GROMACS .gro file of C-alpha atoms in nm:
model
  380
    1UNK     CA    1   1.499  -1.491  -2.898
    2UNK     CA    2   1.278  -1.742  -3.084
    3UNK     CA    3   1.154  -1.566  -3.401
    4UNK     CA    4   0.827  -1.761  -3.385
    5UNK     CA    5   0.747  -1.638  -3.033
    6UNK     CA    6   0.491  -1.362  -2.990
    7UNK     CA    7   0.671  -1.032  -2.914
    8UNK     CA    8   0.601  -0.912  -2.560
    9UNK     CA    9   0.434  -0.595  -2.683
   10UNK     CA   10   0.186  -0.796  -2.891
   11UNK     CA   11   0.102  -1.039  -2.610
   12UNK     CA   12   0.041  -0.748  -2.373
   13UNK     CA   13  -0.169  -0.566  -2.631
   14UNK     CA   14  -0.392  -0.871  -2.666
   15UNK     CA   15  -0.512  -0.856  -2.303
   16UNK     CA   16  -0.869  -0.733  -2.262
   17UNK     CA   17  -1.120  -0.657  -1.990
   18UNK     CA   18  -1.323  -0.967  -2.068
   19UNK     CA   19  -1.288  -1.250  -1.817
   20UNK     CA   20  -1.477  -1.556  -1.694
   21UNK     CA   21  -1.739  -1.480  -1.430
   22UNK     CA   22  -1.609  -1.482  -1.069
   23UNK     CA   23  -1.742  -1.695  -0.787
   24UNK     CA   24  -2.048  -1.557  -0.609
   25UNK     CA   25  -1.964  -1.266  -0.379
   26UNK     CA   26  -2.167  -1.008  -0.194
   27UNK     CA   27  -2.069  -0.763  -0.467
   28UNK     CA   28  -2.313  -0.941  -0.701
   29UNK     CA   29  -2.594  -0.763  -0.520
   30UNK     CA   30  -2.434  -0.419  -0.562
   31UNK     CA   31  -2.519  -0.171  -0.831
   32UNK     CA   32  -2.244  -0.058  -1.068
   33UNK     CA   33  -2.255   0.286  -0.906
   34UNK     CA   34  -2.204   0.139  -0.558
   35UNK     CA   35  -1.910  -0.075  -0.672
   36UNK     CA   36  -1.756   0.229  -0.839
   37UNK     CA   37  -1.804   0.440  -0.525
   38UNK     CA   38  -1.632   0.180  -0.304
   39UNK     CA   39  -1.338   0.119  -0.538
   40UNK     CA   40  -1.289   0.489  -0.611
   41UNK     CA   41  -1.287   0.571  -0.238
   42UNK     CA   42  -0.959   0.379  -0.203
   43UNK     CA   43  -0.765   0.630  -0.410
   44UNK     CA   44  -0.663   0.989  -0.347
   45UNK     CA   45  -0.620   1.005  -0.726
   46UNK     CA   46  -0.768   0.798  -1.008
   47UNK     CA   47  -0.638   0.788  -1.366
   48UNK     CA   48  -0.896   0.768  -1.523
   49UNK     CA   49  -1.243   0.754  -1.364
   50UNK     CA   50  -1.429   0.684  -1.688
   51UNK     CA   51  -1.198   0.387  -1.753
   52UNK     CA   52  -1.261   0.255  -1.403
   53UNK     CA   53  -1.637   0.273  -1.450
   54UNK     CA   54  -1.608   0.094  -1.786
   55UNK     CA   55  -1.387  -0.176  -1.633
   56UNK     CA   56  -1.631  -0.244  -1.348
   57UNK     CA   57  -1.920  -0.260  -1.595
   58UNK     CA   58  -1.747  -0.507  -1.829
   59UNK     CA   59  -1.539  -0.725  -1.595
   60UNK     CA   60  -1.705  -0.887  -1.292
   61UNK     CA   61  -1.377  -0.948  -1.109
   62UNK     CA   62  -1.108  -0.691  -1.198
   63UNK     CA   63  -0.753  -0.761  -1.086
   64UNK     CA   64  -0.589  -0.506  -0.854
   65UNK     CA   65  -0.226  -0.522  -0.757
   66UNK     CA   66  -0.002  -0.367  -0.493
   67UNK     CA   67   0.360  -0.450  -0.420
   68UNK     CA   68   0.578  -0.428  -0.111
   69UNK     CA   69   0.951  -0.450  -0.060
   70UNK     CA   70   1.014  -0.660   0.253
   71UNK     CA   71   1.246  -0.402   0.407
   72UNK     CA   72   1.182  -0.398   0.781
   73UNK     CA   73   0.907  -0.371   1.041
   74UNK     CA   74   0.560  -0.282   0.916
   75UNK     CA   75   0.413   0.056   1.002
   76UNK     CA   76   0.044   0.126   1.040
   77UNK     CA   77  -0.008   0.258   0.686
   78UNK     CA   78   0.118  -0.068   0.534
   79UNK     CA   79  -0.077  -0.272   0.785
   80UNK     CA   80  -0.408  -0.109   0.873
   81UNK     CA   81  -0.460   0.118   0.571
   82UNK     CA   82  -0.374  -0.167   0.335
   83UNK     CA   83  -0.619  -0.400   0.512
   84UNK     CA   84  -0.893  -0.134   0.490
   85UNK     CA   85  -0.829  -0.081   0.119
   86UNK     CA   86  -0.806  -0.451   0.033
   87UNK     CA   87  -1.129  -0.523   0.220
   88UNK     CA   88  -1.304  -0.245   0.028
   89UNK     CA   89  -1.179  -0.378  -0.306
   90UNK     CA   90  -1.277  -0.740  -0.237
   91UNK     CA   91  -1.621  -0.629  -0.112
   92UNK     CA   92  -1.672  -0.467  -0.454
   93UNK     CA   93  -1.579  -0.791  -0.632
   94UNK     CA   94  -1.212  -0.727  -0.711
   95UNK     CA   95  -0.931  -0.981  -0.689
   96UNK     CA   96  -0.623  -0.840  -0.514
   97UNK     CA   97  -0.272  -0.962  -0.591
   98UNK     CA   98  -0.018  -0.858  -0.328
   99UNK     CA   99   0.330  -0.874  -0.477
  100UNK     CA  100   0.590  -0.959  -0.213
  101UNK     CA  101   0.878  -0.794  -0.398
  102UNK     CA  102   1.174  -0.984  -0.254
  103UNK     CA  103   1.393  -0.951  -0.562
  104UNK     CA  104   1.314  -0.581  -0.575
  105UNK     CA  105   1.421  -0.537  -0.213
  106UNK     CA  106   1.749  -0.708  -0.305
  107UNK     CA  107   1.796  -0.479  -0.606
  108UNK     CA  108   1.733  -0.180  -0.379
  109UNK     CA  109   1.987  -0.313  -0.125
  110UNK     CA  110   1.732  -0.359   0.154
  111UNK     CA  111   1.852  -0.581   0.439
  112UNK     CA  112   2.200  -0.535   0.287
  113UNK     CA  113   2.082  -0.729  -0.019
  114UNK     CA  114   2.053  -1.050   0.189
  115UNK     CA  115   1.770  -1.245   0.021
  116UNK     CA  116   1.730  -1.486   0.316
  117UNK     CA  117   1.663  -1.195   0.551
  118UNK     CA  118   1.433  -1.032   0.295
  119UNK     CA  119   1.225  -1.351   0.276
  120UNK     CA  120   1.191  -1.363   0.656
  121UNK     CA  121   1.060  -1.004   0.649
  122UNK     CA  122   0.816  -1.102   0.374
  123UNK     CA  123   0.676  -1.386   0.586
  124UNK     CA  124   0.639  -1.141   0.875
  125UNK     CA  125   0.439  -0.899   0.652
  126UNK     CA  126   0.194  -1.175   0.562
  127UNK     CA  127   0.150  -1.272   0.929
  128UNK     CA  128   0.054  -0.913   1.013
  129UNK     CA  129  -0.203  -0.884   0.734
  130UNK     CA  130  -0.361  -1.210   0.852
  131UNK     CA  131  -0.371  -1.089   1.214
  132UNK     CA  132  -0.503  -0.738   1.155
  133UNK     CA  133  -0.817  -0.852   0.977
  134UNK     CA  134  -0.748  -0.847   0.604
  135UNK     CA  135  -1.028  -1.053   0.452
  136UNK     CA  136  -0.851  -1.358   0.307
  137UNK     CA  137  -1.161  -1.576   0.273
  138UNK     CA  138  -1.281  -1.691  -0.068
  139UNK     CA  139  -0.947  -1.665  -0.248
  140UNK     CA  140  -0.992  -1.303  -0.353
  141UNK     CA  141  -0.653  -1.207  -0.205
  142UNK     CA  142  -0.338  -1.371  -0.334
  143UNK     CA  143   0.016  -1.328  -0.196
  144UNK     CA  144   0.276  -1.375  -0.468
  145UNK     CA  145   0.654  -1.380  -0.423
  146UNK     CA  146   0.827  -1.201  -0.710
  147UNK     CA  147   1.122  -1.441  -0.716
  148UNK     CA  148   0.898  -1.750  -0.741
  149UNK     CA  149   0.663  -1.606  -1.002
  150UNK     CA  150   0.938  -1.461  -1.221
  151UNK     CA  151   1.142  -1.782  -1.208
  152UNK     CA  152   0.840  -1.994  -1.299
  153UNK     CA  153   0.751  -1.777  -1.602
  154UNK     CA  154   1.088  -1.628  -1.693
  155UNK     CA  155   1.027  -1.667  -2.066
  156UNK     CA  156   0.724  -1.439  -2.030
  157UNK     CA  157   0.871  -1.187  -1.785
  158UNK     CA  158   1.216  -1.097  -1.913
  159UNK     CA  159   1.122  -1.025  -2.278
  160UNK     CA  160   0.858  -0.785  -2.139
  161UNK     CA  161   1.117  -0.610  -1.917
  162UNK     CA  162   1.354  -0.583  -2.213
  163UNK     CA  163   1.085  -0.439  -2.437
  164UNK     CA  164   0.995  -0.172  -2.181
  165UNK     CA  165   1.366  -0.087  -2.134
  166UNK     CA  166   1.422  -0.068  -2.510
  167UNK     CA  167   1.136   0.178  -2.560
  168UNK     CA  168   1.243   0.427  -2.290
  169UNK     CA  169   1.536   0.666  -2.260
  170UNK     CA  170   1.746   0.661  -1.945
  171UNK     CA  171   1.625   1.002  -1.811
  172UNK     CA  172   1.264   0.876  -1.819
  173UNK     CA  173   1.360   0.573  -1.611
  174UNK     CA  174   1.563   0.781  -1.365
  175UNK     CA  175   1.257   1.002  -1.309
  176UNK     CA  176   1.085   0.692  -1.164
  177UNK     CA  177   1.346   0.644  -0.890
  178UNK     CA  178   1.104   0.790  -0.630
  179UNK     CA  179   0.937   0.448  -0.629
  180UNK     CA  180   1.245   0.309  -0.452
  181UNK     CA  181   1.260   0.585  -0.192
  182UNK     CA  182   1.538   0.754  -0.392
  183UNK     CA  183   1.562   1.084  -0.575
  184UNK     CA  184   1.708   1.183  -0.908
  185UNK     CA  185   2.019   1.330  -0.744
  186UNK     CA  186   2.110   1.003  -0.569
  187UNK     CA  187   2.395   0.797  -0.709
  188UNK     CA  188   2.200   0.497  -0.839
  189UNK     CA  189   2.341   0.151  -0.896
  190UNK     CA  190   2.280  -0.028  -1.225
  191UNK     CA  191   2.037  -0.255  -1.037
  192UNK     CA  192   1.831   0.048  -0.934
  193UNK     CA  193   1.813   0.162  -1.296
  194UNK     CA  194   1.674  -0.180  -1.384
  195UNK     CA  195   1.415  -0.169  -1.106
  196UNK     CA  196   1.156   0.067  -1.272
  197UNK     CA  197   1.154  -0.140  -1.591
  198UNK     CA  198   1.080  -0.450  -1.386
  199UNK     CA  199   0.809  -0.282  -1.176
  200UNK     CA  200   0.644  -0.157  -1.494
  201UNK     CA  201   0.657  -0.511  -1.635
  202UNK     CA  202   0.497  -0.647  -1.315
  203UNK     CA  203   0.171  -0.471  -1.400
  204UNK     CA  204   0.133  -0.661  -1.727
  205UNK     CA  205   0.290  -0.983  -1.598
  206UNK     CA  206   0.026  -0.997  -1.322
  207UNK     CA  207  -0.248  -0.903  -1.571
  208UNK     CA  208  -0.347  -0.615  -1.342
  209UNK     CA  209  -0.641  -0.399  -1.440
  210UNK     CA  210  -0.586  -0.157  -1.151
  211UNK     CA  211  -0.257  -0.042  -0.999
  212UNK     CA  212  -0.353   0.018  -0.635
  213UNK     CA  213  -0.032   0.158  -0.490
  214UNK     CA  214   0.065   0.472  -0.299
  215UNK     CA  215   0.103   0.818  -0.448
  216UNK     CA  216   0.481   0.768  -0.431
  217UNK     CA  217   0.452   0.494  -0.697
  218UNK     CA  218   0.261   0.713  -0.943
  219UNK     CA  219   0.548   0.776  -1.187
  220UNK     CA  220   0.606   0.411  -1.275
  221UNK     CA  221   0.232   0.351  -1.309
  222UNK     CA  222   0.216   0.641  -1.556
  223UNK     CA  223   0.512   0.479  -1.736
  224UNK     CA  224   0.298   0.166  -1.780
  225UNK     CA  225   0.020   0.371  -1.939
  226UNK     CA  226   0.274   0.536  -2.172
  227UNK     CA  227   0.400   0.190  -2.266
  228UNK     CA  228   0.044   0.101  -2.366
  229UNK     CA  229   0.045   0.399  -2.603
  230UNK     CA  230   0.374   0.276  -2.752
  231UNK     CA  231   0.242  -0.075  -2.820
  232UNK     CA  232  -0.106   0.049  -2.923
  233UNK     CA  233  -0.280  -0.130  -2.637
  234UNK     CA  234  -0.627   0.014  -2.582
  235UNK     CA  235  -0.696  -0.104  -2.226
  236UNK     CA  236  -0.449   0.075  -2.005
  237UNK     CA  237  -0.397  -0.012  -1.638
  238UNK     CA  238  -0.602   0.221  -1.420
  239UNK     CA  239  -0.403   0.404  -1.153
  240UNK     CA  240  -0.573   0.420  -0.813
  241UNK     CA  241  -0.319   0.584  -0.584
  242UNK     CA  242  -0.385   0.585  -0.211
  243UNK     CA  243  -0.290   0.862   0.030
  244UNK     CA  244   0.053   0.857   0.196
  245UNK     CA  245   0.024   0.889   0.573
  246UNK     CA  246   0.278   1.143   0.705
  247UNK     CA  247   0.531   1.087   0.982
  248UNK     CA  248   0.432   1.181   1.335
  249UNK     CA  249   0.693   1.454   1.372
  250UNK     CA  250   0.676   1.804   1.225
  251UNK     CA  251   0.771   1.826   0.858
  252UNK     CA  252   0.777   1.450   0.790
  253UNK     CA  253   0.590   1.397   0.464
  254UNK     CA  254   0.598   1.021   0.504
  255UNK     CA  255   0.689   0.766   0.766
  256UNK     CA  256   1.048   0.645   0.782
  257UNK     CA  257   1.156   0.297   0.888
  258UNK     CA  258   1.493   0.441   0.989
  259UNK     CA  259   1.320   0.675   1.240
  260UNK     CA  260   1.106   0.471   1.483
  261UNK     CA  261   0.948   0.788   1.630
  262UNK     CA  262   0.798   0.878   1.291
  263UNK     CA  263   0.543   0.598   1.284
  264UNK     CA  264   0.341   0.343   1.475
  265UNK     CA  265   0.460  -0.011   1.411
  266UNK     CA  266   0.202  -0.286   1.389
  267UNK     CA  267   0.333  -0.477   1.691
  268UNK     CA  268   0.417  -0.175   1.909
  269UNK     CA  269   0.316  -0.228   2.271
  270UNK     CA  270   0.038  -0.015   2.419
  271UNK     CA  271   0.287   0.200   2.614
  272UNK     CA  272   0.493   0.262   2.297
  273UNK     CA  273   0.184   0.377   2.107
  274UNK     CA  274   0.083   0.605   2.393
  275UNK     CA  275   0.431   0.760   2.409
  276UNK     CA  276   0.461   0.811   2.031
  277UNK     CA  277   0.121   0.979   2.010
  278UNK     CA  278   0.193   1.192   2.318
  279UNK     CA  279   0.513   1.320   2.148
  280UNK     CA  280   0.351   1.359   1.804
  281UNK     CA  281   0.323   1.697   1.633
  282UNK     CA  282  -0.031   1.825   1.692
  283UNK     CA  283  -0.043   2.208   1.686
  284UNK     CA  284  -0.348   2.357   1.862
  285UNK     CA  285  -0.621   2.491   1.633
  286UNK     CA  286  -0.431   2.381   1.317
  287UNK     CA  287  -0.598   2.099   1.122
  288UNK     CA  288  -0.401   2.123   0.796
  289UNK     CA  289  -0.081   1.919   0.798
  290UNK     CA  290  -0.161   1.779   1.142
  291UNK     CA  291  -0.045   1.413   1.151
  292UNK     CA  292  -0.273   1.321   1.442
  293UNK     CA  293  -0.577   1.436   1.246
  294UNK     CA  294  -0.449   1.247   0.940
  295UNK     CA  295  -0.438   0.928   1.147
  296UNK     CA  296  -0.797   0.990   1.251
  297UNK     CA  297  -0.909   1.051   0.892
  298UNK     CA  298  -0.732   0.761   0.723
  299UNK     CA  299  -0.714   0.498   1.000
  300UNK     CA  300  -0.961   0.552   1.283
  301UNK     CA  301  -1.273   0.675   1.098
  302UNK     CA  302  -1.257   0.407   0.823
  303UNK     CA  303  -1.202   0.137   1.087
  304UNK     CA  304  -1.459   0.234   1.351
  305UNK     CA  305  -1.683   0.471   1.149
  306UNK     CA  306  -1.646   0.715   1.440
  307UNK     CA  307  -1.392   0.880   1.666
  308UNK     CA  308  -1.480   0.903   2.034
  309UNK     CA  309  -1.328   1.168   2.259
  310UNK     CA  310  -1.368   1.105   2.632
  311UNK     CA  311  -1.356   1.413   2.856
  312UNK     CA  312  -1.475   1.512   3.199
  313UNK     CA  313  -1.799   1.717   3.211
  314UNK     CA  314  -1.595   2.021   3.314
  315UNK     CA  315  -1.395   1.995   2.990
  316UNK     CA  316  -1.697   1.957   2.765
  317UNK     CA  317  -1.790   1.593   2.819
  318UNK     CA  318  -1.764   1.300   2.578
  319UNK     CA  319  -1.818   1.359   2.207
  320UNK     CA  320  -1.840   1.128   1.906
  321UNK     CA  321  -1.730   1.249   1.563
  322UNK     CA  322  -1.848   1.077   1.244
  323UNK     CA  323  -1.643   1.283   0.995
  324UNK     CA  324  -1.312   1.463   0.999
  325UNK     CA  325  -1.483   1.781   0.876
  326UNK     CA  326  -1.697   1.785   1.188
  327UNK     CA  327  -1.391   1.726   1.407
  328UNK     CA  328  -1.184   1.991   1.225
  329UNK     CA  329  -1.445   2.259   1.300
  330UNK     CA  330  -1.417   2.195   1.673
  331UNK     CA  331  -1.039   2.161   1.659
  332UNK     CA  332  -0.977   2.484   1.468
  333UNK     CA  333  -1.212   2.676   1.699
  334UNK     CA  334  -1.022   2.553   2.005
  335UNK     CA  335  -1.319   2.362   2.144
  336UNK     CA  336  -1.121   2.040   2.087
  337UNK     CA  337  -0.767   2.049   2.225
  338UNK     CA  338  -0.461   1.830   2.145
  339UNK     CA  339  -0.493   1.707   2.503
  340UNK     CA  340  -0.837   1.569   2.408
  341UNK     CA  341  -0.733   1.428   2.070
  342UNK     CA  342  -0.413   1.246   2.163
  343UNK     CA  343  -0.543   1.011   2.438
  344UNK     CA  344  -0.849   0.924   2.225
  345UNK     CA  345  -0.631   0.856   1.921
  346UNK     CA  346  -0.390   0.637   2.118
  347UNK     CA  347  -0.680   0.440   2.269
  348UNK     CA  348  -0.835   0.377   1.925
  349UNK     CA  349  -0.502   0.272   1.773
  350UNK     CA  350  -0.440   0.029   2.057
  351UNK     CA  351  -0.780  -0.133   2.001
  352UNK     CA  352  -0.689  -0.195   1.637
  353UNK     CA  353  -0.341  -0.327   1.717
  354UNK     CA  354  -0.428  -0.557   2.009
  355UNK     CA  355  -0.516  -0.862   1.791
  356UNK     CA  356  -0.180  -0.823   1.615
  357UNK     CA  357   0.006  -0.810   1.946
  358UNK     CA  358  -0.185  -1.116   2.066
  359UNK     CA  359  -0.098  -1.308   1.749
  360UNK     CA  360   0.274  -1.233   1.779
  361UNK     CA  361   0.271  -1.335   2.146
  362UNK     CA  362   0.066  -1.653   2.113
  363UNK     CA  363   0.184  -1.793   1.778
  364UNK     CA  364   0.535  -1.940   1.803
  365UNK     CA  365   0.614  -1.898   1.432
  366UNK     CA  366   0.499  -1.535   1.428
  367UNK     CA  367   0.691  -1.463   1.748
  368UNK     CA  368   1.014  -1.601   1.599
  369UNK     CA  369   0.965  -1.403   1.276
  370UNK     CA  370   0.925  -1.081   1.474
  371UNK     CA  371   1.234  -1.156   1.684
  372UNK     CA  372   1.441  -1.205   1.370
  373UNK     CA  373   1.304  -0.897   1.193
  374UNK     CA  374   1.374  -0.679   1.498
  375UNK     CA  375   1.733  -0.808   1.500
  376UNK     CA  376   1.798  -0.692   1.141
  377UNK     CA  377   1.960  -0.358   1.073
  378UNK     CA  378   1.743  -0.139   0.850
  379UNK     CA  379   1.934  -0.018   0.542
  380UNK     CA  380   1.831   0.284   0.337
   0.00000   0.00000   0.00000
């Protein structure tokens, strides 16, 4: 390593929350409190709220980042929930960098480690976000391929990865393996040991102020904050972890790409959505741990600002719910039955997904991408 070069820890420590003013956005009319409320609403957990408020006060256009392994068909949490969250963040003046983690998918042996297939899946992900309504106007959302970005700035990236690896013991890195969909008892490859060090480096490489990933990525985001303590960096990345939507079957804490019945895919046909919701776990008078109610809370209500149940007058007539709390009262009392909830949920989901279906039917490039992705075998 060139002795005159700035050590990675020092270059990272020099980053600050000051930045040039962003282009005019609607967020310029918002109060600080309103911007904070919108950004904070994205996360089930925020580490730390006072840091987030300070960031929004000092930096007009904070940088948020989320990353995705291109590993198969996209389920509704990746598609709709991500679009909802990105649109909230950009409305509050944030810039969102979406990291298409192709090299990471290869490290984690997704698509059998075939980088050509992984890149096809990555292109398919972008097509879905465009079709579902992610606000891509004004340049506030940027799709970045990890292989391209790392190759173009390798002299900046790899010393940072090495510094993070050097400062952490192996057990600490192994504890992060949840980020790859693994657990500490799994037999990990050397590549999978390397993965957390690289994902931690991504945060600083992308100059992210906010890590806006799922709760399952929390451990590596905490590792990044610990790294800041090691290098005496004052401004730590803020962790804004979104909720993980459960699988549709009983006992499934999260959706699984290897089990098609566990989730709604973004290009599922109307009949497939209806069937999956009809078979979904939805115990009468039990709101807690009910995946159908979770879909209503995290997908339908944020999208439509209401949930409409259509019933005959003999069964209580139509009713519109504005909050899940209001719906849960009726559901737990038995006034609202799974037979009322499921058809209404399926109808709402199909309304959201129809533009995506139309895009993949009418656009030749998108149609071919979907055909190829469906032909690939999903690997764990």
